[in-house]
PDB file of C-alpha atoms in Angstrom:
ATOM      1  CA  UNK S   1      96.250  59.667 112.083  1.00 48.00           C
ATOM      2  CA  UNK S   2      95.974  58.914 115.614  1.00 56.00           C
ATOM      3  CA  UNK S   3      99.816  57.606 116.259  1.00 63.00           C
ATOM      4  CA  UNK S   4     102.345  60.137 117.468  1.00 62.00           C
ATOM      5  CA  UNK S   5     105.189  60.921 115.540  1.00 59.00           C
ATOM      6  CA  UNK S   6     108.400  59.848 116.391  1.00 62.00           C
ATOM      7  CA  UNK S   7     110.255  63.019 115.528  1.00 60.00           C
ATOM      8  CA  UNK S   8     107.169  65.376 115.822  1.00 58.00           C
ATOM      9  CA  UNK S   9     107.113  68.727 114.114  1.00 59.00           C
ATOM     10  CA  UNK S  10     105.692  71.961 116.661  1.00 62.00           C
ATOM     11  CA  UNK S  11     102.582  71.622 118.054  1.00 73.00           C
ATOM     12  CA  UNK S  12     100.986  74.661 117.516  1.00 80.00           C
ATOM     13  CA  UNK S  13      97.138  74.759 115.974  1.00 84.00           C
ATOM     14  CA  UNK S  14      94.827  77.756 116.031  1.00 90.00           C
ATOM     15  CA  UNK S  15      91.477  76.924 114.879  1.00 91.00           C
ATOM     16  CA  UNK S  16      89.036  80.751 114.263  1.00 96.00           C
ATOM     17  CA  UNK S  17      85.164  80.786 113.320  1.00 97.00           C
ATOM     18  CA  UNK S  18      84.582  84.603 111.893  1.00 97.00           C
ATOM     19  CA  UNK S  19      81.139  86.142 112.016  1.00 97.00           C
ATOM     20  CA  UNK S  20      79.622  89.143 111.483  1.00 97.00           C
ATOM     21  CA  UNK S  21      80.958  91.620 114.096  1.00 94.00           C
ATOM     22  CA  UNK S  22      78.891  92.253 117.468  1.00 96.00           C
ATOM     23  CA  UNK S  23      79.942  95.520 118.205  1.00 94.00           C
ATOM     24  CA  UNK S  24      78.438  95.198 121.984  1.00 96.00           C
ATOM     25  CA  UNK S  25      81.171  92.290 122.639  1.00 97.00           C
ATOM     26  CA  UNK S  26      81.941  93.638 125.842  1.00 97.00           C
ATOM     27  CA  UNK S  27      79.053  93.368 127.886  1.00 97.00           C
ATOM     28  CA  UNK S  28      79.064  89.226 127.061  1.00 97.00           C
ATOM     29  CA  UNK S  29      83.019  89.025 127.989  1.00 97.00           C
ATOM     30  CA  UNK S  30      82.074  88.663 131.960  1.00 97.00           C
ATOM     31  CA  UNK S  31      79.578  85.450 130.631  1.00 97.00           C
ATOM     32  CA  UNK S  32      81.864  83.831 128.889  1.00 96.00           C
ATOM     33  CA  UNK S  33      84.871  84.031 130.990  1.00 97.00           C
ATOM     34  CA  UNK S  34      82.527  82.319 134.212  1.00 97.00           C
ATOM     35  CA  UNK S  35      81.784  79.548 132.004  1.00 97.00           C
ATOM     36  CA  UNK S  36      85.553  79.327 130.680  1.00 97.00           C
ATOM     37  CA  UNK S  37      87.075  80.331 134.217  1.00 97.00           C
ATOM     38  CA  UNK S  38      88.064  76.226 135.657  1.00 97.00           C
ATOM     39  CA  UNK S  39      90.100  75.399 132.309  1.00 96.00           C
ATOM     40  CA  UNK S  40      90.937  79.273 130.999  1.00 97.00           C
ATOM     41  CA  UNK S  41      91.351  81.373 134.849  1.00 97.00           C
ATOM     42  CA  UNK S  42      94.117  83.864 132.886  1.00 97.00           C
ATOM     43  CA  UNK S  43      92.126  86.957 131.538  1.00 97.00           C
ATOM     44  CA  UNK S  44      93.429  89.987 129.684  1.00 97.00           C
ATOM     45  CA  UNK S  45      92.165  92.785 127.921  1.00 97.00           C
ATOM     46  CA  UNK S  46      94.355  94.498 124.754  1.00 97.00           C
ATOM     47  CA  UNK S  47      93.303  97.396 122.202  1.00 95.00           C
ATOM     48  CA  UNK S  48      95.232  96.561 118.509  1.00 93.00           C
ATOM     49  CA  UNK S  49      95.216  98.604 116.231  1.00 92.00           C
ATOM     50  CA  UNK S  50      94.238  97.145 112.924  1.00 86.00           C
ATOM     51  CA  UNK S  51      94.857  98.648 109.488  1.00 87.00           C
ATOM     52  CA  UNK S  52      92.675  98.573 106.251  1.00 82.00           C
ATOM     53  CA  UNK S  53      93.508  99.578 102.968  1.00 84.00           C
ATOM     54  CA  UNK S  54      91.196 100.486 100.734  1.00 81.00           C
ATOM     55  CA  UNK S  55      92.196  99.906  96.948  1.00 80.00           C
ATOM     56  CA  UNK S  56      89.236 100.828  95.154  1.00 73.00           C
ATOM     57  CA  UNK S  57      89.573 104.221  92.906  1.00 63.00           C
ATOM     58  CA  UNK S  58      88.013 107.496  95.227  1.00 59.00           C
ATOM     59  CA  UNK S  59      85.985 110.016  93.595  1.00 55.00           C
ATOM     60  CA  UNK S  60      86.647 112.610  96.674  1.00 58.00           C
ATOM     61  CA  UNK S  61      90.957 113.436  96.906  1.00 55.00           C
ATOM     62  CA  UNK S  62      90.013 113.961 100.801  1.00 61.00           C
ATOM     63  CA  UNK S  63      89.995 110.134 101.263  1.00 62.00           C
ATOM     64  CA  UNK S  64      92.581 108.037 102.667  1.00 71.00           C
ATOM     65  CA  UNK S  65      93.749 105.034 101.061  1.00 83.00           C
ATOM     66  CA  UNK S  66      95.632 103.637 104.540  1.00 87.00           C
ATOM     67  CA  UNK S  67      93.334 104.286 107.267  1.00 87.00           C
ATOM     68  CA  UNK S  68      94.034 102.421 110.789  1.00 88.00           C
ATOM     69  CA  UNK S  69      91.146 102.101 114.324  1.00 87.00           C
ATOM     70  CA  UNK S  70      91.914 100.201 117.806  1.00 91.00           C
ATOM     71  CA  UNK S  71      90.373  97.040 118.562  1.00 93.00           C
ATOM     72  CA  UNK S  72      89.157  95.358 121.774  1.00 96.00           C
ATOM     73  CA  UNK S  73      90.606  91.530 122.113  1.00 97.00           C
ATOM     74  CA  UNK S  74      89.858  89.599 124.969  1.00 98.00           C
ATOM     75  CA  UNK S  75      92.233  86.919 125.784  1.00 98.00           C
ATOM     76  CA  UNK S  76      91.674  84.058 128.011  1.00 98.00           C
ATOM     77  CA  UNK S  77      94.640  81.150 129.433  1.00 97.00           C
ATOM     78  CA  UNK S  78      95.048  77.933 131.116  1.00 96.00           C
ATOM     79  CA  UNK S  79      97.682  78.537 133.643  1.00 96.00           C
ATOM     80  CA  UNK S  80     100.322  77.028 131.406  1.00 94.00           C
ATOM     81  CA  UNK S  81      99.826  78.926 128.874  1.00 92.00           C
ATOM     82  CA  UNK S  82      99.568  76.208 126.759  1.00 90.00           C
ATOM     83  CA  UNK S  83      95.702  76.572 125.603  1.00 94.00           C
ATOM     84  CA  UNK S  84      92.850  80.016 125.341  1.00 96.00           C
ATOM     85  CA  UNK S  85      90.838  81.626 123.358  1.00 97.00           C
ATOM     86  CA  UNK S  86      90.932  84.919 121.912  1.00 98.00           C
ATOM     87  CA  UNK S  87      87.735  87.294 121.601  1.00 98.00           C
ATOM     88  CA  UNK S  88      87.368  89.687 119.080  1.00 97.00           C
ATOM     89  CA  UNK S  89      83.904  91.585 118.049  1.00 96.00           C
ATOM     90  CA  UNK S  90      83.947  89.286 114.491  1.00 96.00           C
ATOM     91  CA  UNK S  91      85.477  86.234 115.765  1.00 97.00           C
ATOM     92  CA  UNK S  92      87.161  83.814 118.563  1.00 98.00           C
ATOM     93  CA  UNK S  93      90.205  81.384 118.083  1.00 97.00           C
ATOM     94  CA  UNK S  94      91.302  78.538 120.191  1.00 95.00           C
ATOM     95  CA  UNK S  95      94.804  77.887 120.215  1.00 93.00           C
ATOM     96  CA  UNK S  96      97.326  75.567 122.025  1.00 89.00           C
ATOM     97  CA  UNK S  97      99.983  73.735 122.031  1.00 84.00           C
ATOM     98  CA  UNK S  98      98.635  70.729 125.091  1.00 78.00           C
ATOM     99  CA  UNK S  99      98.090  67.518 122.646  1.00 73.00           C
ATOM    100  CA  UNK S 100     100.205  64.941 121.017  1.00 68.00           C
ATOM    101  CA  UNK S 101      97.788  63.495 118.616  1.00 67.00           C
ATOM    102  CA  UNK S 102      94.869  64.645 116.468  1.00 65.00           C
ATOM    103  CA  UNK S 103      92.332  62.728 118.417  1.00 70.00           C
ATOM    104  CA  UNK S 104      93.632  64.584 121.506  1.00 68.00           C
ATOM    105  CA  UNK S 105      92.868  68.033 119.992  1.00 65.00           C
ATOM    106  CA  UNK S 106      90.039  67.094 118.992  1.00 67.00           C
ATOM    107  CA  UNK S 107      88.813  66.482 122.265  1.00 68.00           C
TER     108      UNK S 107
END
């Protein structure tokens, strides 16, 4: 598991922990990003808009089955671009590209 492949594949790996949303996300963004800052200096702030559709049968005509709301995401680099995190109210993912090995990554 440790050796590198001789004709390796892309190295791409995103791992995400989900949790129950903290809808004040914003105000612990400046935190985070001082302890980050050394390894992760890039910093940008999107709104997405995310869709939900809602499949179960409505009682009231008036409702929507498609509805769609704007996000906050909080995205922090390396320089590279090869590594960051990305902050949402219900979750952050750590993705990069900067290892050969599984051991590496790991680390």
């Amino acid at each position: 598991m440790g050796k590198r492949m001789a004709n390796p594949p892309i190295f791409y790996t995103v791992a995400q922990i989900v949790f129950n949303p903290v809808l004040t996300m914003a105000e612990y963004v400046p935190k985070f990003h001082a302890r980050i800052r050394k390894e992760f200096p890039e910093f940008r702030h999107e709104e997405v808009r995310q869709f939900q559709l809602n499949v179960a049968e409505k009682s009231n005509s008036n409702d929507e089955a498609l509805s769609s709301f704007s996000a906050p995401r909080w995205i922090f680099s390396n320089l590279k671009q090869t590594s960051g995190y990305v902050l949402r109210r219900d979750s952050i993912a750590f993705h990069t590209t900067a290892y050969e090995t599984s051991e590496e990554f790991a680390s």
